XYZ file of C-alpha atoms in Angstrom:
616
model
C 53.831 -5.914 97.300
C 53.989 -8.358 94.912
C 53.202 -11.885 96.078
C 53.074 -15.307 94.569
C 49.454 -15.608 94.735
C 48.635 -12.162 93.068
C 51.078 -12.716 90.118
C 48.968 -16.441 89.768
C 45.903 -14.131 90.252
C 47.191 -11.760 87.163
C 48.793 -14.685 84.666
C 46.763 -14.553 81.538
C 44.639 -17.555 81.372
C 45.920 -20.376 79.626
C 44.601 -21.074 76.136
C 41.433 -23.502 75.751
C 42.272 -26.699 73.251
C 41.080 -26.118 69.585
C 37.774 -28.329 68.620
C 37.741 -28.376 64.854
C 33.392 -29.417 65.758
C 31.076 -29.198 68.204
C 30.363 -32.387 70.591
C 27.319 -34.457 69.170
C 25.627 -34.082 72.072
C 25.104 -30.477 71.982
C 23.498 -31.226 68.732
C 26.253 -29.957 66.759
C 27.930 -32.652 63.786
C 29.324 -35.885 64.416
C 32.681 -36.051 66.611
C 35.987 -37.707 64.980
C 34.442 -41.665 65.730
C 31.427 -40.413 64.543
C 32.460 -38.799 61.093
C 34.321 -42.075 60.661
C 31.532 -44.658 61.116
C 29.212 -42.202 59.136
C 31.839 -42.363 56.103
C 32.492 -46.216 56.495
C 28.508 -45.985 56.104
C 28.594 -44.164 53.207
C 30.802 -46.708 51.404
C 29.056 -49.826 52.248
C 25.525 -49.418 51.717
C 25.237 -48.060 48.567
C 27.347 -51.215 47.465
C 25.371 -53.339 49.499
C 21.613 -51.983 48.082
C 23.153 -52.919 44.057
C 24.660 -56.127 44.933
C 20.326 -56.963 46.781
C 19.658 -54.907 43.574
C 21.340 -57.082 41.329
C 20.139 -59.895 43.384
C 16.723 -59.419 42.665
C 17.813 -58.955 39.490
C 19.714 -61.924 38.689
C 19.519 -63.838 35.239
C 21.576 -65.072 32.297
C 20.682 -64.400 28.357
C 21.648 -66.411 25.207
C 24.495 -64.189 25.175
C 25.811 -65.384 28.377
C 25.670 -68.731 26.979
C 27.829 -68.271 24.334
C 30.838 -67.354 26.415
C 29.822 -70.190 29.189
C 29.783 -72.983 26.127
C 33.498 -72.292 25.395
C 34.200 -71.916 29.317
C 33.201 -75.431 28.950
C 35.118 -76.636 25.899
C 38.053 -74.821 27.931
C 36.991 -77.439 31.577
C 36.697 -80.392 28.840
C 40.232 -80.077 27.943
C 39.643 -78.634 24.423
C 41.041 -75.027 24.846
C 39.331 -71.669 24.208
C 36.987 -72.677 21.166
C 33.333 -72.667 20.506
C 33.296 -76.340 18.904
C 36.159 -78.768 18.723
C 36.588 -78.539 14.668
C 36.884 -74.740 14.499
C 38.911 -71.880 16.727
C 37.076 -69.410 16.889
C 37.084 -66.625 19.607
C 33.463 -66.305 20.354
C 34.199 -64.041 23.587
C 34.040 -60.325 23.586
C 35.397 -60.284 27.523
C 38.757 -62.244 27.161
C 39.987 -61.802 31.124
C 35.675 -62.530 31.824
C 35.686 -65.603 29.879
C 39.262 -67.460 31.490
C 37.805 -65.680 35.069
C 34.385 -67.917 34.768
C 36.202 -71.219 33.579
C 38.787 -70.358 37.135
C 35.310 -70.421 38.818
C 33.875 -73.182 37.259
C 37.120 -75.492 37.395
C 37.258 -74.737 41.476
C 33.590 -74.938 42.345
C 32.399 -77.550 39.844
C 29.099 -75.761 39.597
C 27.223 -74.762 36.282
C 29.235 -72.512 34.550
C 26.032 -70.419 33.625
C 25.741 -69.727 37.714
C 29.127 -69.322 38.548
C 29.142 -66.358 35.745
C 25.932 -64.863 37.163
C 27.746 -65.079 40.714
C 30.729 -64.079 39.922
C 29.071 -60.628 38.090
C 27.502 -59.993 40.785
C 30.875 -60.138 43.166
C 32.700 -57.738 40.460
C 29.982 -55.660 40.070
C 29.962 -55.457 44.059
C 33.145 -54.854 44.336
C 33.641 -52.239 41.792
C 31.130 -50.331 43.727
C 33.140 -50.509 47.343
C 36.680 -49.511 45.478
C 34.900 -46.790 43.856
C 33.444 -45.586 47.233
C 36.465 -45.977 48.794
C 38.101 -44.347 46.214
C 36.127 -41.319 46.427
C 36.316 -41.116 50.133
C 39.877 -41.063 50.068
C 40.064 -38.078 47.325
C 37.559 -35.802 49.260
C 39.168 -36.446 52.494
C 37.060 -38.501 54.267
C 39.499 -41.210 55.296
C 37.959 -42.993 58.808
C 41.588 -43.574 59.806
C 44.217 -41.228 61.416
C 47.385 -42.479 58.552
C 49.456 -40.577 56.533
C 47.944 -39.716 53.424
C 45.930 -36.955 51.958
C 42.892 -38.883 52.011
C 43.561 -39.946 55.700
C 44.344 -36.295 56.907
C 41.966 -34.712 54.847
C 43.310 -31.293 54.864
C 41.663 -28.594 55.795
C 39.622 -31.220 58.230
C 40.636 -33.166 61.515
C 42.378 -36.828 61.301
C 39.648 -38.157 61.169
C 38.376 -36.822 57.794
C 35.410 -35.034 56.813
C 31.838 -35.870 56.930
C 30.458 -37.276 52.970
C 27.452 -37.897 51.543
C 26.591 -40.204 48.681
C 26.112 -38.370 45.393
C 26.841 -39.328 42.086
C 26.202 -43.421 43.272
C 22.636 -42.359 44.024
C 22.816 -41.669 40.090
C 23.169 -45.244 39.035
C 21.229 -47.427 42.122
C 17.701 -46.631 41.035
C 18.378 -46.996 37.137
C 16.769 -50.269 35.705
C 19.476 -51.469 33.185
C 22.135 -51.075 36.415
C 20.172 -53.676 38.065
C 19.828 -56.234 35.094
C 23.648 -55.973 34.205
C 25.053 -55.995 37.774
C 24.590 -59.868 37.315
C 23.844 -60.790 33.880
C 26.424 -63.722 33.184
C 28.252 -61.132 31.045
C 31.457 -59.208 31.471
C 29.600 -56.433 32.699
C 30.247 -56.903 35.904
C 34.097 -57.400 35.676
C 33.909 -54.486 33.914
C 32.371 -52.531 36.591
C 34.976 -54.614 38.852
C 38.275 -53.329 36.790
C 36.762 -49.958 36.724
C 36.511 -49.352 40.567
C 39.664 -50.658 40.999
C 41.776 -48.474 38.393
C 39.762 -45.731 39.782
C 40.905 -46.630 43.471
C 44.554 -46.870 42.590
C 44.341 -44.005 41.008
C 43.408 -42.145 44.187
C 45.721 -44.082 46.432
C 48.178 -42.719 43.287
C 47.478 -39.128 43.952
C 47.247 -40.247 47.768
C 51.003 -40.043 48.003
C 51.266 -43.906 47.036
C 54.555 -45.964 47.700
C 56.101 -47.317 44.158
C 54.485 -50.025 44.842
C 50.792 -48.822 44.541
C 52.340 -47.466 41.155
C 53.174 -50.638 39.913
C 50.543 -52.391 41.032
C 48.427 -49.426 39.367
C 49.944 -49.715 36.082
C 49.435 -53.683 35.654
C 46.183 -53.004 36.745
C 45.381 -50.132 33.961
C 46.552 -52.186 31.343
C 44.347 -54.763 31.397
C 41.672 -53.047 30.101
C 41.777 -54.403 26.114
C 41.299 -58.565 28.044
C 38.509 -56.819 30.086
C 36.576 -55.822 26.683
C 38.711 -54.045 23.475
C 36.976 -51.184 23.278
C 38.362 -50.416 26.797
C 41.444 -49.506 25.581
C 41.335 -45.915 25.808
C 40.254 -46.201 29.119
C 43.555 -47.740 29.919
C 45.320 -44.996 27.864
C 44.436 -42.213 30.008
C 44.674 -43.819 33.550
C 48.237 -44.718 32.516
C 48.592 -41.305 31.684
C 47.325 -39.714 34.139
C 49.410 -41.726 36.440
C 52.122 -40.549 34.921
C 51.051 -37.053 35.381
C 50.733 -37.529 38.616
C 54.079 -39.300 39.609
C 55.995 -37.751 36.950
C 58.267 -40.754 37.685
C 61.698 -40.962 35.939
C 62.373 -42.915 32.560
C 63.315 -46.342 33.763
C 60.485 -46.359 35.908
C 57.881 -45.340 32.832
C 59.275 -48.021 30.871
C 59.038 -50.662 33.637
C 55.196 -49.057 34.183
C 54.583 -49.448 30.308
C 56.406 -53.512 30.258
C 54.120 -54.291 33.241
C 51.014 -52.666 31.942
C 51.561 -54.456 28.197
C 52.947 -57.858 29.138
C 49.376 -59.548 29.653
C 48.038 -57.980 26.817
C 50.708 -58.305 24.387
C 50.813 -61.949 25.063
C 47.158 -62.831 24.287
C 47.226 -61.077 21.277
C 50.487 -62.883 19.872
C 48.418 -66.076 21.209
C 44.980 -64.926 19.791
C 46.582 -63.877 16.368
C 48.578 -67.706 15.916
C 45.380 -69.479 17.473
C 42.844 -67.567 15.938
C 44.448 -65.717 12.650
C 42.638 -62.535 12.954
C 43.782 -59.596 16.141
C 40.837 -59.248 17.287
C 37.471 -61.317 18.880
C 35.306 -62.237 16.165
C 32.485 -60.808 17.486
C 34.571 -57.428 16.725
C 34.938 -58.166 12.911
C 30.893 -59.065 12.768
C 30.078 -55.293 14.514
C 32.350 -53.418 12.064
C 33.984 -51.905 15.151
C 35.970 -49.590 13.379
C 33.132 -48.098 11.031
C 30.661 -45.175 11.975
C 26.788 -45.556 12.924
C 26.037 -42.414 13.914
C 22.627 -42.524 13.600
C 21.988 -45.682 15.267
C 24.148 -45.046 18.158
C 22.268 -41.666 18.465
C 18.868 -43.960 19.066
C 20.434 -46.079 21.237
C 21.853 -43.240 23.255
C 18.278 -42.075 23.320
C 16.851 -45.140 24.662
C 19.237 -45.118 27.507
C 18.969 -41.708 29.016
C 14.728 -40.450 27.839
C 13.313 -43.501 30.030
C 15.066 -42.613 32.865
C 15.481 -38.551 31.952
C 18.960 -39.349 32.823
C 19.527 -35.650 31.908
C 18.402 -34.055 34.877
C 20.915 -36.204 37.295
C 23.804 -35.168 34.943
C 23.217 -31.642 35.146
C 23.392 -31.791 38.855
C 26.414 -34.376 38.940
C 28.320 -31.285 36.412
C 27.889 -28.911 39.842
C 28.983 -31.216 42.333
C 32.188 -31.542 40.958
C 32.818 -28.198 39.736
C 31.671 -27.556 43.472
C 33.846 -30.660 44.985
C 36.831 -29.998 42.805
C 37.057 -26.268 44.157
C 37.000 -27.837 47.593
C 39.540 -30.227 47.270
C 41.900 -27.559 45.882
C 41.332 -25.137 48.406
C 41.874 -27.659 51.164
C 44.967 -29.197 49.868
C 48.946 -28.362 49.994
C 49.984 -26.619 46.967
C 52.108 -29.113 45.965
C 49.193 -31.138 45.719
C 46.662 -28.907 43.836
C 48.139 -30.072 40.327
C 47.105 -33.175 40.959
C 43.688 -32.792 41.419
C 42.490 -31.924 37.893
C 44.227 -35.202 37.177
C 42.480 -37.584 39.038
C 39.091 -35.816 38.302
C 39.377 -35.512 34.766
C 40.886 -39.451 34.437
C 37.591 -41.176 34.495
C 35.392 -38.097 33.209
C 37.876 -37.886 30.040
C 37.663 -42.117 29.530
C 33.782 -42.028 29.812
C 33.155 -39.568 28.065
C 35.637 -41.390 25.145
C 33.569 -44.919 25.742
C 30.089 -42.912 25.110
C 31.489 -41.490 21.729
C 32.375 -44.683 20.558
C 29.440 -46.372 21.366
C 27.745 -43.800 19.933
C 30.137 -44.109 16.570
C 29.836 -47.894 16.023
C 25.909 -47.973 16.605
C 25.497 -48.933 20.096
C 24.107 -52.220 21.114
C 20.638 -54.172 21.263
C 20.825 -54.557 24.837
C 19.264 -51.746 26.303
C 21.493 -49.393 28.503
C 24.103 -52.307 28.946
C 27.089 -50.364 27.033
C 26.600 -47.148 28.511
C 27.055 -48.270 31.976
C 30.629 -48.014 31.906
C 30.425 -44.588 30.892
C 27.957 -43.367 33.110
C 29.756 -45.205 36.117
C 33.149 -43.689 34.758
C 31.850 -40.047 34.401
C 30.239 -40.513 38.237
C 33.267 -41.935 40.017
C 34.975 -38.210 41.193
C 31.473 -37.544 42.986
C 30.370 -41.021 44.051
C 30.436 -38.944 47.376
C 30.940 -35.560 48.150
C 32.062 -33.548 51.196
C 28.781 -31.855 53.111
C 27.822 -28.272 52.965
C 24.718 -26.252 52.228
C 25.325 -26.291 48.788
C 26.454 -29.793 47.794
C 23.374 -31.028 50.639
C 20.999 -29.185 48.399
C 22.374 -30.845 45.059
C 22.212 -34.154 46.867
C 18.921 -33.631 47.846
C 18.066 -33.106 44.601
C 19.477 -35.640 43.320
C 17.575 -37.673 45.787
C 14.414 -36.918 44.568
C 15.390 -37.550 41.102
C 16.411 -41.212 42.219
C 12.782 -42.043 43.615
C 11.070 -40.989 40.726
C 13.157 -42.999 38.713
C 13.028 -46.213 40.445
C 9.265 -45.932 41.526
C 7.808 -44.520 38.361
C 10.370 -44.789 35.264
C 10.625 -48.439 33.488
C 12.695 -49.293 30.440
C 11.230 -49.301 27.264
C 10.515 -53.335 26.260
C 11.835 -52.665 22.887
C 12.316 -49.271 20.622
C 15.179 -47.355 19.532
C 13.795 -45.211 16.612
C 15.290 -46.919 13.435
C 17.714 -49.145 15.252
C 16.526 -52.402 17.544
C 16.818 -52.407 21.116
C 15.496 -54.549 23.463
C 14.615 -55.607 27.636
C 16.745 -58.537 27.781
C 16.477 -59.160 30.933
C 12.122 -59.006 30.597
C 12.293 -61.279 27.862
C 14.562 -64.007 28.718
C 12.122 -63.838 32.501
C 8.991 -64.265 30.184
C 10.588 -66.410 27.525
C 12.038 -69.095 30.309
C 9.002 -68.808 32.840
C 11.257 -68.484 35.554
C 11.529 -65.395 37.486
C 15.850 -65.982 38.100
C 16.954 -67.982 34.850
C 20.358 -68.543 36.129
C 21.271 -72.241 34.975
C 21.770 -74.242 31.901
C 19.029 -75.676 32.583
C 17.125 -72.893 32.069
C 17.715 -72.153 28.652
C 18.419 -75.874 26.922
C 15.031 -77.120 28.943
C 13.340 -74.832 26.728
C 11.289 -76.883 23.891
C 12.209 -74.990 21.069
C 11.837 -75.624 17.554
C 15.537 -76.087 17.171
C 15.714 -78.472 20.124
C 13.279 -80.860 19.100
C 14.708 -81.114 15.550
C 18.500 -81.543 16.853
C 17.168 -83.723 19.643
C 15.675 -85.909 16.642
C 18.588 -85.907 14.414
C 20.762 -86.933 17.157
C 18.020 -89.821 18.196
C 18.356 -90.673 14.481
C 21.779 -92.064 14.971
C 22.246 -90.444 11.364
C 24.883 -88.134 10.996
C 22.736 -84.750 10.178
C 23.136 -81.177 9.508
C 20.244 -79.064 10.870
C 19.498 -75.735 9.887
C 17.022 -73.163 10.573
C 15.843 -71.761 7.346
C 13.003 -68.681 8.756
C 13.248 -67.993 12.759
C 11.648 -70.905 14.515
C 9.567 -72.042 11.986
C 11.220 -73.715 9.467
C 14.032 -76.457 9.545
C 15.826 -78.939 6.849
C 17.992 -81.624 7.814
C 20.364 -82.820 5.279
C 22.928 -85.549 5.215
C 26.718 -84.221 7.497
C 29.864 -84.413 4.706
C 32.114 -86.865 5.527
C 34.615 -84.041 5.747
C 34.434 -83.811 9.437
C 33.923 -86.197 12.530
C 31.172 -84.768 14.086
C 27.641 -86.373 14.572
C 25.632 -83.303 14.310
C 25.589 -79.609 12.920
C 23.269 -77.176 14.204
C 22.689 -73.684 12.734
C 19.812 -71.135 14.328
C 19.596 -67.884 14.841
C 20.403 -68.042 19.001
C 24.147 -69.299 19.244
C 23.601 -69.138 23.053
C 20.703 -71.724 23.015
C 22.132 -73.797 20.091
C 25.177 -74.252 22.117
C 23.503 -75.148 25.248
C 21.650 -78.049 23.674
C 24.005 -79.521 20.790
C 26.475 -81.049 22.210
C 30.299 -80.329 23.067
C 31.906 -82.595 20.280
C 29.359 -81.476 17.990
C 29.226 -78.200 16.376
C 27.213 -75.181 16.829
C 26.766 -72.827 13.775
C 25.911 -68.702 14.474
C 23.706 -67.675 11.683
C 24.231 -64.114 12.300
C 28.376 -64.349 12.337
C 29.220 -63.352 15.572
C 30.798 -66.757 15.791
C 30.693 -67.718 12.403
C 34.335 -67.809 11.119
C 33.899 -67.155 7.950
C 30.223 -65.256 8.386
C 31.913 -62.781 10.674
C 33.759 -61.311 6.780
C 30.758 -61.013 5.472
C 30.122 -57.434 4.044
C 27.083 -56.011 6.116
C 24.179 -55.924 4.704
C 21.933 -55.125 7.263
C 21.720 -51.700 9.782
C 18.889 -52.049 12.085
C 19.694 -54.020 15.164
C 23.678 -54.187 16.448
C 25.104 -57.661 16.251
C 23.158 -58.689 13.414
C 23.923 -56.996 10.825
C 25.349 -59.952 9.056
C 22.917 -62.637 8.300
C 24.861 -65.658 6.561
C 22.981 -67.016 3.414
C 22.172 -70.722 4.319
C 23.280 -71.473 0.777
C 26.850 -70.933 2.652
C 26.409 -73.549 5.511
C 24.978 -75.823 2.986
C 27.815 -75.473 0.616
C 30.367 -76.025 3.594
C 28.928 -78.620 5.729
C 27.344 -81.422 3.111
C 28.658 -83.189 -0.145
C 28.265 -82.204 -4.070
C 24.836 -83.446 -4.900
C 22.992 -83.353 -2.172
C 19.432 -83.577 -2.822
C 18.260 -79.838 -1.961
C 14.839 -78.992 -0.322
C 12.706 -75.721 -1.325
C 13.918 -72.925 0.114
C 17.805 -73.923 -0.085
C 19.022 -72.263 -4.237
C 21.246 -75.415 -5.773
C 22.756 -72.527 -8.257
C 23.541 -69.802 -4.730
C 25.044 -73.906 -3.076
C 27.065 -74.165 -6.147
C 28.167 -70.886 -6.377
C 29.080 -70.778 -2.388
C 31.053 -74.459 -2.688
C 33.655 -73.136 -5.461
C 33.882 -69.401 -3.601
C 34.939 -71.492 -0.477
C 37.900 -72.718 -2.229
C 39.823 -69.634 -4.138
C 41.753 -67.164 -2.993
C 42.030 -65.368 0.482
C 38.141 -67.303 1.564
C 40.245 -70.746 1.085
C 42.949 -69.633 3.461
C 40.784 -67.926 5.679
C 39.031 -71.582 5.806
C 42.412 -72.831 6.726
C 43.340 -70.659 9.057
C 40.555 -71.912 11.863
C 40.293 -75.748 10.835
C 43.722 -76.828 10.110
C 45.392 -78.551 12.788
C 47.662 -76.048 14.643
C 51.200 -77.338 13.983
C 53.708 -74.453 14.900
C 53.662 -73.652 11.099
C 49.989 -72.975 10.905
C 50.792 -71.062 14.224
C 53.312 -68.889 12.301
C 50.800 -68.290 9.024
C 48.470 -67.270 11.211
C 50.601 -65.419 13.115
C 52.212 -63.007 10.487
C 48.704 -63.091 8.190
C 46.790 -62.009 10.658
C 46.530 -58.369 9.999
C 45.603 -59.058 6.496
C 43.199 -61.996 7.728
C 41.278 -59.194 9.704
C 40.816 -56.922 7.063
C 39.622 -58.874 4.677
C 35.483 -59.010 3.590
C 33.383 -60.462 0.876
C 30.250 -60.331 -0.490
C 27.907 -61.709 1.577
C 25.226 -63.407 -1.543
C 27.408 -66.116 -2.884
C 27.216 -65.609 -6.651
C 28.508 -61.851 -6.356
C 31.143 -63.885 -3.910
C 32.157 -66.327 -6.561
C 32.476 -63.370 -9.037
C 35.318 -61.648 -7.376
C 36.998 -64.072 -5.605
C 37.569 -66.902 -8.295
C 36.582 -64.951 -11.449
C 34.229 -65.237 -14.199
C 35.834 -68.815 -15.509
């Protein structure tokens, strides 16, 4: 007989509920809340040990001050210039230099501090998008949402449990913590970098149109943030199209919103300035090929730190992450991933080849940070297993060698110049953090004391530095233009910070120079200055026929230089930065630019007068 009680007594038992891991206290991994604060860890720390890095760290160079002196021409009311007579586009960072002047106009502060600040907020910042960004790709999303990242297939809700990786790559490296705050667009760079990175993600994330859009303005500012960023934009924008595969209206509204900013600046730049692009990007030769050099300065980056072992073990993580994430995800998804992995591996490895091409820089390590932080960014963190732990660990030991027992070199390169910045400007200003004006113009230089003379002279004086801080003439200012003083050295940072703003600074080495910047290079050794301009040239342009010459200055090389300043394409070159800007001269400028840009001379001013007046 069958009763109630036996057929209860025979039911199959009813199913236990599912636990995707065990309970923490049985020693097992971290439960949902757990794996979630243990991610949200994983994001902030890292970005909080480089922003105390950078901290420590924190100073400004002479090349700082030369984008904070037109940051303050730009708060004095006299626009985006390096002196008041001249425009000239002495900044490299476009969006950096307008970003500093915001600062400065809404704190008041020294714009020398509010640049070193303000690096180290980008550079902060850059670090927690491209955390964040990475959490959300390998599904380790704290949150329950909708969203790949936030479901982290394959996982529970509450995503999966990450460990930092490739970010342990760049904390304990040297040059990381000099440029995290440097007064340069370094940090913005870093900044703009996170960011595209973390849109990108949210992107493949399922995004709403919105993200897009927002992602494609975003992308496009990469030629304001520095030019040679470009192609940086070129493949995010890409790759979000790859990703959306949006329809045609929407790819032209991506490409309007992603070119408007830029677009505009350079129809401004090109009337304002006459030439497309910064000057300090006619002085470097940017399109031309240094092989060699760059190969040095490549060198000097990665033997200090034997950068080479890190990469090796970054290359598995993400062949080991990326096989992951496509086994864990929909496959409707699985396209995608390729995309946003190879996005900033593809762009850094483009930035390293083309610092590499155009000869690198003197700073040392400071352009191949972008790189290296774009070729880390798919494996800032990675999901835990046996294997990736091991890598990690790895890569862990790696890091403490290198930031307990591997320094940068204080100056090498092999055949090309590159130097510790951020050591020399510490030892040259005797302060440990050299992050004011103060700083730098308090400094009794050679160059100070005679401009600090000339002006206490009441004379109207032309100053210029004839052998690196040893030797100086001051001759009588041409009546040709209203200012009191003109001062030419070597360091346009330091020359800037102590002539003053109505007075005008002169760059030796044509990185500002207007018409120094054409020179044809003549030198190959140390990037930046390769184009020394022959004093007979400043001489020629800043003082009257018959001046009484000291030793050192040739009267035939003055002569020479003063009739090669008026023929031909030199003359309107001349005109093109000191005329007043009517909207005519807006318009020549304008429509000559391209031509403006290409053009170079000989840099010794007889060969100079030779081919650009003639023989008669």
């Amino acid at each position: 007989m069958t009763t109630p009680l036996t057929r209860l007594r025979n039911s199959p038992a009813p199913p236990r509920p599912a636990r995707s891991f065990p309970s923490p206290r049985r020693g097992g991994r971290p439960d949902g809340a757990g794996r979630s604060v243990w991610n949200a860890c994983a994001v902030v720390v890292p970005a909080a040990v480089i922003a105390v890095l950078s901290a420590l760290h924190s100073w400004a160079g002479d090349d700082a001050l030369i984008y904070t002196r037109t940051v303050r021409q730009i708060l004095a009311g006299n626009g985006p210039v390096l002196n008041t007579g001249e425009r000239v586009e002495s900044s490299t960072g476009t969006l950096w230099q307008w970003a500093v002047a915001a600062g400065g106009l809404l704190t008041g502060a020294d714009p020398v501090l509010v640049a070193v600040v303000l690096g180290a907020v980008c550079t902060t910042a850059g670090f927690l998008w491209a955390l964040d960004g990475a959490r959300r790709f390998h599904g380790g999303a704290g949150h329950g949402g909708a969203g790949l990242g936030a479901t982290g297939y394959g996982g529970s809700g509450h995503g999966r449990l990450l460990l930092p990786a490739g970010v342990l790559v760049l904390l304990p490296v040297r040059a990381m913590w000099d440029y995290g705050t440097s007064g340069l667009e370094t940090g913005l760079t870093f900044g703009w970098l996170g960011l595209s990175w973390w849109l990108l993600v949210r992107a493949y994330d399922d995004g709403s149109p919105r993200v897009h859009r927002v992602g494609a303005v975003v992308f496009g500012l990469g030629p304001l943030v520095r030019p040679d960023l470009t192609p940086v934009s070129v493949v995010f924008l890409f790759s979000l199209w790859l990703i959306v595969r949006p329809g045609r209206r929407t790819v032209v509204g991506w490409c309007a919103g992603a070119a408007a900013l830029p677009c505009c600046y350079e129809v401004f730049r090109a009337g304002f300035y006459g030439v497309l692009v910064p000057l300090p990007g006619i002085t470097k030769e940017a399109s031309t090929s240094l092989w060699g050099r760059g190969w040095a300065y490549l060198l000097n980056f990665t033997g200090p730190y034997r950068l080479w072992v890190p990469l090796l073990l970054v290359v598995c993580l993400t062949v080991v992450a990326v096989g992951d994430r496509l086994r864990t995800v929909p496959g409707r998804v699985a396209p995608r991933v390729p995309v946003v992995v190879a996005a900033p591996v593809l762009s850094g490895l483009l930035c390293a080849l083309y610092v590499t091409r155009v000869g690198g820089d003197f700073m040392h390590g400071r352009m191949l940070l972008p790189p290296l932080f774009l070729l880390l960014l798919p494996v800032f963190l990675v999901p835990l297993s046996r294997l990736t732990g091991a890598l990690v660990a790895a890569v862990g030991v790696w890091a403490g060698c290198c930031a307990l027992l591997w320094f940068p070199p204080q100056s090498g390169g092999d055949g090309a110049t590159v130097i510790d910045e951020h050591a020399g400007y510490v030892r040259a200003t005797g302060e440990a953090h050299p992050v004011r004006q103060s700083a730098h113009s308090g400094r009794r230089l050679p160059f100070a004391r005679e401009t600090a003379k000339a002006l206490a002279s009441g004379r109207r004086s032309l100053v210029v530095e004839l052998r690196y801080d040893r030797r100086f003439v001051t001759l009588p200012l041409t009546s040709r233009i209203p200012e009191r003083l003109v001062g030419a050295e070597a360091r346009l940072g330091h020359s800037g910070a102590v002539i003053p703003l109505d007075d005008r600074a002169i760059d030796t080495l044509g990185l500002a120079h207007p018409l120094g910047a054409h020179l044809r290079r003549t030198s190959f050794t140390k990037a930046g200055h390769d184009k020394p301009v022959d004093r007979a040239w400043i001489v020629a342009d800043f003082t009257d026929p018959g001046v009484r010459l000291p030793p050192g200055i040739d009267a035939r090389r003055v002569a020479a230089a003063r009739r090669a300043l008026t023929c031909g394409p030199l003359a309107e070159l001349r005109a093109a930065t000191r005329d007043p800007l009517t909207p005519g001269r807006f318009w020549h400028n304008l429509t000559g630019s391209w031509r403006r840009t290409a053009f170079r001379f000989p840099a010794d001013p007889l060969d100079a007068e030779r081919e650009l007046c003639g023989r008669g």
